XYZ file of N, CA and C in Angstrom:
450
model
N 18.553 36.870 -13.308
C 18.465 38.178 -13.927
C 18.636 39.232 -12.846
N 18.893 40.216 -13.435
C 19.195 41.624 -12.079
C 18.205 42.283 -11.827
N 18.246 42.854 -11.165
C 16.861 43.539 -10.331
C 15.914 44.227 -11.878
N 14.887 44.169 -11.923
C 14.231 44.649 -13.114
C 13.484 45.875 -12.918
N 14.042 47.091 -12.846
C 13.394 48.398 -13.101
C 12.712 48.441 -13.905
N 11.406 49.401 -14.021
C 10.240 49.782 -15.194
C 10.609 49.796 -16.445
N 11.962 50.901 -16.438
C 12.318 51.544 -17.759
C 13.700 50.666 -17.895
N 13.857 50.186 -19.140
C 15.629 49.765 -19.151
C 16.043 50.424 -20.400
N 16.878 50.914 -20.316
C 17.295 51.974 -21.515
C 17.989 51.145 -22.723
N 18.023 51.339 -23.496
C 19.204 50.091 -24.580
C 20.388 51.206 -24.459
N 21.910 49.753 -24.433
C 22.773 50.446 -24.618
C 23.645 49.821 -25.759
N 24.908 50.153 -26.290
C 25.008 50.032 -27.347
C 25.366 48.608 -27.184
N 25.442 48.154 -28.722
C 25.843 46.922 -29.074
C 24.106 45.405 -28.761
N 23.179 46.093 -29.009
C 22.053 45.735 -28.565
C 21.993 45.045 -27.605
N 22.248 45.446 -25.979
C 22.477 45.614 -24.871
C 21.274 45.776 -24.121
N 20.442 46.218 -22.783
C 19.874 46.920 -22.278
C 20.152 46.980 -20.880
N 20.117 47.738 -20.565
C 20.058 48.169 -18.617
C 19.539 47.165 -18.232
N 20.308 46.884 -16.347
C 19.878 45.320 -16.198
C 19.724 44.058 -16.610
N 20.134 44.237 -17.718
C 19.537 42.788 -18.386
C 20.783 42.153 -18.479
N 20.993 40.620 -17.937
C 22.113 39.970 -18.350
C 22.352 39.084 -19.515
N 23.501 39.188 -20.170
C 23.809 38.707 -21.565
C 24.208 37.144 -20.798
N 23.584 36.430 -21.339
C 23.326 34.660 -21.312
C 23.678 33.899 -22.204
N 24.311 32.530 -21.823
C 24.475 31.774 -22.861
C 23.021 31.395 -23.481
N 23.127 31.177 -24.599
C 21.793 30.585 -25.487
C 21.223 29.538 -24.711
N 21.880 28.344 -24.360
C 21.291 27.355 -24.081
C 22.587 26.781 -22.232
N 21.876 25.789 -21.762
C 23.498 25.037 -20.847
C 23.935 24.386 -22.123
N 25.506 24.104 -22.115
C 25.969 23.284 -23.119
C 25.796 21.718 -22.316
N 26.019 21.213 -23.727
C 25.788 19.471 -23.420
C 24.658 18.872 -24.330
N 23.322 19.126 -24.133
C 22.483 17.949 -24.547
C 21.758 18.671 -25.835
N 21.782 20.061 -25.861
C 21.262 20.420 -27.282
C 22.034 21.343 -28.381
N 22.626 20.882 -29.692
C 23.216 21.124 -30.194
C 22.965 22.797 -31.090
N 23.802 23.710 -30.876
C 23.586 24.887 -31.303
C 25.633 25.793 -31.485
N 25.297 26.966 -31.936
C 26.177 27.269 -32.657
C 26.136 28.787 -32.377
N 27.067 29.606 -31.221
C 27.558 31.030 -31.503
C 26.189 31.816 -31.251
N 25.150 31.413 -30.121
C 23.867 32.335 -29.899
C 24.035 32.734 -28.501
N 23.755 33.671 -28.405
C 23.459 34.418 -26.643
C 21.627 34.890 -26.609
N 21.318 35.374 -25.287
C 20.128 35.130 -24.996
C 20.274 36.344 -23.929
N 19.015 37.316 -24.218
C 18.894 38.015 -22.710
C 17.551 38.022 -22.471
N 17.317 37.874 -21.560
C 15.726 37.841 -20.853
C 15.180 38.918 -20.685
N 14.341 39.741 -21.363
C 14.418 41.626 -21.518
C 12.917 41.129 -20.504
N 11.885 40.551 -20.468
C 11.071 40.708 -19.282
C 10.713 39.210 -18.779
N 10.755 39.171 -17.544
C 10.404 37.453 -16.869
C 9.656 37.884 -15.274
N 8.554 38.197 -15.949
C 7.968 38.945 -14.110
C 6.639 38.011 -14.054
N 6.642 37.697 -12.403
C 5.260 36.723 -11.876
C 4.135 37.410 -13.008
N 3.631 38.608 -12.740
C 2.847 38.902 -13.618
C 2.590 39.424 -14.789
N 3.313 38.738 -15.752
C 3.125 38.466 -17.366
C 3.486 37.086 -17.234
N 2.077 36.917 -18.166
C 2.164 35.048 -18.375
C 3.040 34.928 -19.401
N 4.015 35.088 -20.077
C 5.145 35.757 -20.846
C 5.927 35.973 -20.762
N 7.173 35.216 -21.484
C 8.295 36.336 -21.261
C 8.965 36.630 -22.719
N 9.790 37.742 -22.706
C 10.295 38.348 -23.907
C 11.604 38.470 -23.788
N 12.520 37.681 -24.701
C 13.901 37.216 -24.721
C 14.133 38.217 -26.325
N 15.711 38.212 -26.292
C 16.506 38.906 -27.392
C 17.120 37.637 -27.631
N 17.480 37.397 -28.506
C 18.616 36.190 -29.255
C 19.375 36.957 -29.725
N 20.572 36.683 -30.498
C 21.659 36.991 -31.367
C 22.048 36.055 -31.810
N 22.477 35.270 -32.892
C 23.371 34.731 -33.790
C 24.148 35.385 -34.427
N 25.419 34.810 -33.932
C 26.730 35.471 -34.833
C 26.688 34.874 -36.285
N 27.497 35.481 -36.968
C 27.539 34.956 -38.466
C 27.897 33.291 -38.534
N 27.204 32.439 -39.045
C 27.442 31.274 -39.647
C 27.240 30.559 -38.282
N 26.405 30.999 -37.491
C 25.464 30.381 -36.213
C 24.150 30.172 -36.285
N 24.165 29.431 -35.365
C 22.592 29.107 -35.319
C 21.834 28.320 -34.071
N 20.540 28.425 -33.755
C 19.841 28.012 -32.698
C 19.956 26.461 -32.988
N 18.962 26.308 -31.733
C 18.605 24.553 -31.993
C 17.476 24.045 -32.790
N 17.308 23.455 -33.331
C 16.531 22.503 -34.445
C 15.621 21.688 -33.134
N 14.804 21.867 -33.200
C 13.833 21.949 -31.981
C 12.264 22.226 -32.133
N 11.410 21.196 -31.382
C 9.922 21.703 -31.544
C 9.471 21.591 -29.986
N 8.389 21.479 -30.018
C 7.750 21.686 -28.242
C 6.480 22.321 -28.402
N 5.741 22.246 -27.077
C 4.049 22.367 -26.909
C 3.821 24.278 -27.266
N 4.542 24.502 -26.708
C 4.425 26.147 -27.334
C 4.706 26.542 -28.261
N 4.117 27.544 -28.742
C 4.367 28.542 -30.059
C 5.546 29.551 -29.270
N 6.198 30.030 -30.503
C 6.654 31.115 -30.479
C 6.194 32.441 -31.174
N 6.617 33.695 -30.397
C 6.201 34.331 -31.413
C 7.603 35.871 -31.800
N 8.047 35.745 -33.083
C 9.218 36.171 -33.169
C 9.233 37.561 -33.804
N 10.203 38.528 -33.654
C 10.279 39.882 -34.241
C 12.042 39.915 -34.874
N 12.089 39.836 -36.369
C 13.365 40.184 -36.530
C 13.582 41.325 -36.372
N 14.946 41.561 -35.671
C 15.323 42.806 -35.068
C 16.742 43.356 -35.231
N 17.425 42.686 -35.952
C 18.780 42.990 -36.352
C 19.503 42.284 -37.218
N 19.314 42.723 -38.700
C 20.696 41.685 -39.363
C 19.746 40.934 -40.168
N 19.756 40.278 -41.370
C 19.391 39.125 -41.835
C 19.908 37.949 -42.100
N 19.131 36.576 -42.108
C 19.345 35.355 -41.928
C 18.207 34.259 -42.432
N 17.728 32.771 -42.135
C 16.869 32.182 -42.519
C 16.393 31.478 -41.643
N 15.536 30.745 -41.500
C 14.800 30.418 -40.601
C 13.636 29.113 -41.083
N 14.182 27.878 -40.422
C 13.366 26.722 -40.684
C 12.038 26.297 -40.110
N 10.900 26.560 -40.139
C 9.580 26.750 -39.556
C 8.924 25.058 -40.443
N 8.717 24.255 -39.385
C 8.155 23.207 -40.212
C 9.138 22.258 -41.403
N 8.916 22.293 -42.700
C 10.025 21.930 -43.619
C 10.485 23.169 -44.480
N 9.806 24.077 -44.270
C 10.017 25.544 -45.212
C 11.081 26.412 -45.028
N 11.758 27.024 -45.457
C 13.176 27.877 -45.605
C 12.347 28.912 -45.597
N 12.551 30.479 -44.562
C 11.628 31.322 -45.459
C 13.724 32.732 -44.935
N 13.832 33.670 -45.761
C 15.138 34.633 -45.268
C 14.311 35.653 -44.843
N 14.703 36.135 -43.566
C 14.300 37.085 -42.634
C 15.141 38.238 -42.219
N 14.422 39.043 -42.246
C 15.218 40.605 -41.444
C 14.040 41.301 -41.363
N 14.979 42.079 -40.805
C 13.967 43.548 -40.048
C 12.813 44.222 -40.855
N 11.415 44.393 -40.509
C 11.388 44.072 -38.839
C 9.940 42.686 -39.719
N 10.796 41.733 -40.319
C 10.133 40.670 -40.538
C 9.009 39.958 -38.915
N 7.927 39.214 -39.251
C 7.791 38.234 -37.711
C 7.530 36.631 -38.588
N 7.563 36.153 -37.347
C 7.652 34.364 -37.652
C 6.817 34.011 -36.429
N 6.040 33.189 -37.257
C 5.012 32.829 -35.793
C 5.496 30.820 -35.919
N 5.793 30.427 -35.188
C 6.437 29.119 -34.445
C 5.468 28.204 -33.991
N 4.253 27.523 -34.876
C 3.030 27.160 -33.960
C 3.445 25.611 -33.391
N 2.610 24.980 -32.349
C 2.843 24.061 -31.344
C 3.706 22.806 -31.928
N 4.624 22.434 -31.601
C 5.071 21.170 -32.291
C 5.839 21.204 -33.882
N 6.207 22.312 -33.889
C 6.804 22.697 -35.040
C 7.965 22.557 -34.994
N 8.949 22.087 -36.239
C 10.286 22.057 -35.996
C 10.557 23.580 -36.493
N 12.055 24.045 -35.620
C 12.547 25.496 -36.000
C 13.958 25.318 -35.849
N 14.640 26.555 -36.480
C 15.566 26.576 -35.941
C 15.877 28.034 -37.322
N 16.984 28.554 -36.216
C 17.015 29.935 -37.191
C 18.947 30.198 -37.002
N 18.988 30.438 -38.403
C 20.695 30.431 -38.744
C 20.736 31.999 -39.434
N 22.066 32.392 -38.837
C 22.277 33.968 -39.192
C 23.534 33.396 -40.642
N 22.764 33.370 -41.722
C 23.173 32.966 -42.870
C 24.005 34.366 -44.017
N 24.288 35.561 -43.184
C 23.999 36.519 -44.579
C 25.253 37.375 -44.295
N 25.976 37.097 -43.312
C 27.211 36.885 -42.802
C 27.320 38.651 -42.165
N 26.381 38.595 -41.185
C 26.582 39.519 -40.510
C 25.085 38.726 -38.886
N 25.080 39.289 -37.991
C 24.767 38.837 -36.480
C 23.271 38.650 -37.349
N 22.438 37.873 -36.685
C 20.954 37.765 -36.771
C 20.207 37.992 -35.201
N 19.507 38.792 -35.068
C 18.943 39.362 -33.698
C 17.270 39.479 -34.061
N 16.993 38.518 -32.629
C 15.654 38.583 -32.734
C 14.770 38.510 -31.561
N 13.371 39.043 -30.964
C 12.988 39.238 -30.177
C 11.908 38.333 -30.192
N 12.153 37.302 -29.353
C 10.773 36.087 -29.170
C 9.894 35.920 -27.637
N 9.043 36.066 -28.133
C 7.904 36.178 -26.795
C 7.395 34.335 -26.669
N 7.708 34.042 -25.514
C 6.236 32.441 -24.893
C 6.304 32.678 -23.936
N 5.350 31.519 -23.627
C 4.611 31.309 -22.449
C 5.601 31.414 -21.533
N 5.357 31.879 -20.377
C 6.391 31.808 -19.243
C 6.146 30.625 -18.544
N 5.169 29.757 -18.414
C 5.203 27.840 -18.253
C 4.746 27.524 -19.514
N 5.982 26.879 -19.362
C 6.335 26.088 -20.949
C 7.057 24.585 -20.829
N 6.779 23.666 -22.039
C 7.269 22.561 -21.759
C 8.737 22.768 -22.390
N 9.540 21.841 -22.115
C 11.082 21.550 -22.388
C 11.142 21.060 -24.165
N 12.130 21.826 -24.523
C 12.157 21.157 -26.272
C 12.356 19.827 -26.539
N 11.921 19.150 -27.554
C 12.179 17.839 -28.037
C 13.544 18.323 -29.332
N 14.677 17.119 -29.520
C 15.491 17.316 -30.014
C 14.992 16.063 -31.179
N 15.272 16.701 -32.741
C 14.580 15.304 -33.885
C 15.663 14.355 -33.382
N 14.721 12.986 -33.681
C 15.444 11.935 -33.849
C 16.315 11.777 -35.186
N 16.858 10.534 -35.590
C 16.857 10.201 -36.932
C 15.798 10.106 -38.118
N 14.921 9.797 -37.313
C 13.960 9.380 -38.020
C 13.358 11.065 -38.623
N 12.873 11.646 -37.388
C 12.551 12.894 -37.948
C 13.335 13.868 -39.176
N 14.717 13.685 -38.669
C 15.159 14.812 -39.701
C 15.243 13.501 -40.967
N 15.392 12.918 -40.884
C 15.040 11.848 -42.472
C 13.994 12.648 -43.110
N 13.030 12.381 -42.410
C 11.267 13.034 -42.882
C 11.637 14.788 -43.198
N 12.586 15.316 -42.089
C 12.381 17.170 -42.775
C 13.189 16.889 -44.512
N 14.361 16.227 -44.335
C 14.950 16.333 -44.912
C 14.407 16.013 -46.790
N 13.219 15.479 -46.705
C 12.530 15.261 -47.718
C 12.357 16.643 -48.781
N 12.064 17.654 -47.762
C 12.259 18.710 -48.927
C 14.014 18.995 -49.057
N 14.115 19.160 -49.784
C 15.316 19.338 -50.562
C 15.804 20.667 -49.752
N 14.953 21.976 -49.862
C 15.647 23.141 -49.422
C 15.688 22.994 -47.817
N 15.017 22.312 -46.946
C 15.206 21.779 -45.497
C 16.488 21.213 -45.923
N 16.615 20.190 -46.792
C 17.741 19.259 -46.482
C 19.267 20.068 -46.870
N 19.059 21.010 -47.845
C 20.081 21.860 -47.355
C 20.277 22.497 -46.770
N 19.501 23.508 -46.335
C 19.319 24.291 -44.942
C 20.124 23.632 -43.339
N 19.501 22.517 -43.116
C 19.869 21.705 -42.635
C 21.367 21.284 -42.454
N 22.208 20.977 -43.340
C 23.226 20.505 -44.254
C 24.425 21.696 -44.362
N 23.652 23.186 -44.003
C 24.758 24.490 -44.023
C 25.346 24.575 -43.308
């Protein structure tokens, strides 16, 4: 990230001063779709950090759980969002709280960008990706299994 001044101004195209626009994830081992990532704060002192996402239309994050919660602010655009086996459609200025070991994953379904502001732990463990077995089990509810399936 670039040097982090106090104040970062937003610039257009939901942008901000200093802040570098990131791929979502490294490509290779976890499967995702058309997301970028900027790190708006990552300092020694906040046990925290606070990231922007974007999903372009008919994108989406990774299907993913892990020891941390998240905690989310929709912030641009609406879309849906898989928390556990539940479908819930989100927009501004909706929140989604992500608790420990939860499966997620959030798709900008409504055919315009989905932008969202998620705060964790700044030591955090690495995501688990479902097995077969798991998404068998999400897939039990029907609206997961289409969700899923989009």
């Amino acid at each position: 990230m670039s040097k982090a001044p106090h104040v970062r101004k937003a610039q257009p195209g939901f942008r901000w001063q200093s802040v570098d626009l990131e791929a979502y994830k490294e490509a290779g081992g976890a499967p995702f779709k058309a997301v970028t990532r900027q790190v708006l704060f990552q300092r020694p002192e906040l046990a925290c950090e606070l990231r922007y996402f974007e999903v372009r239309p008919g994108g989406h994050s990774t299907l993913e759980r892990h020891e941390h919660a998240h905690a989310v602010v929709v912030f641009r655009g609406r879309g849906a969002c898989l928390v556990g086996d539940e479908i819930y459609e989100v927009a501004p200025p909706d929140l989604v709280l992500v608790p420990p070991m939860t499966w997620h994953q959030f798709r900008a379904t409504a055919g315009e960008p989905l932008g969202f502001l998620c705060m964790v732990n700044a030591k955090r463990d690495k995501p688990l990706l479902p097995t077969d077995a798991d998404l068998e089990e999400l897939k039990q509810n029907p609206a997961a299994a289409a969700f899923l399936e989009a």
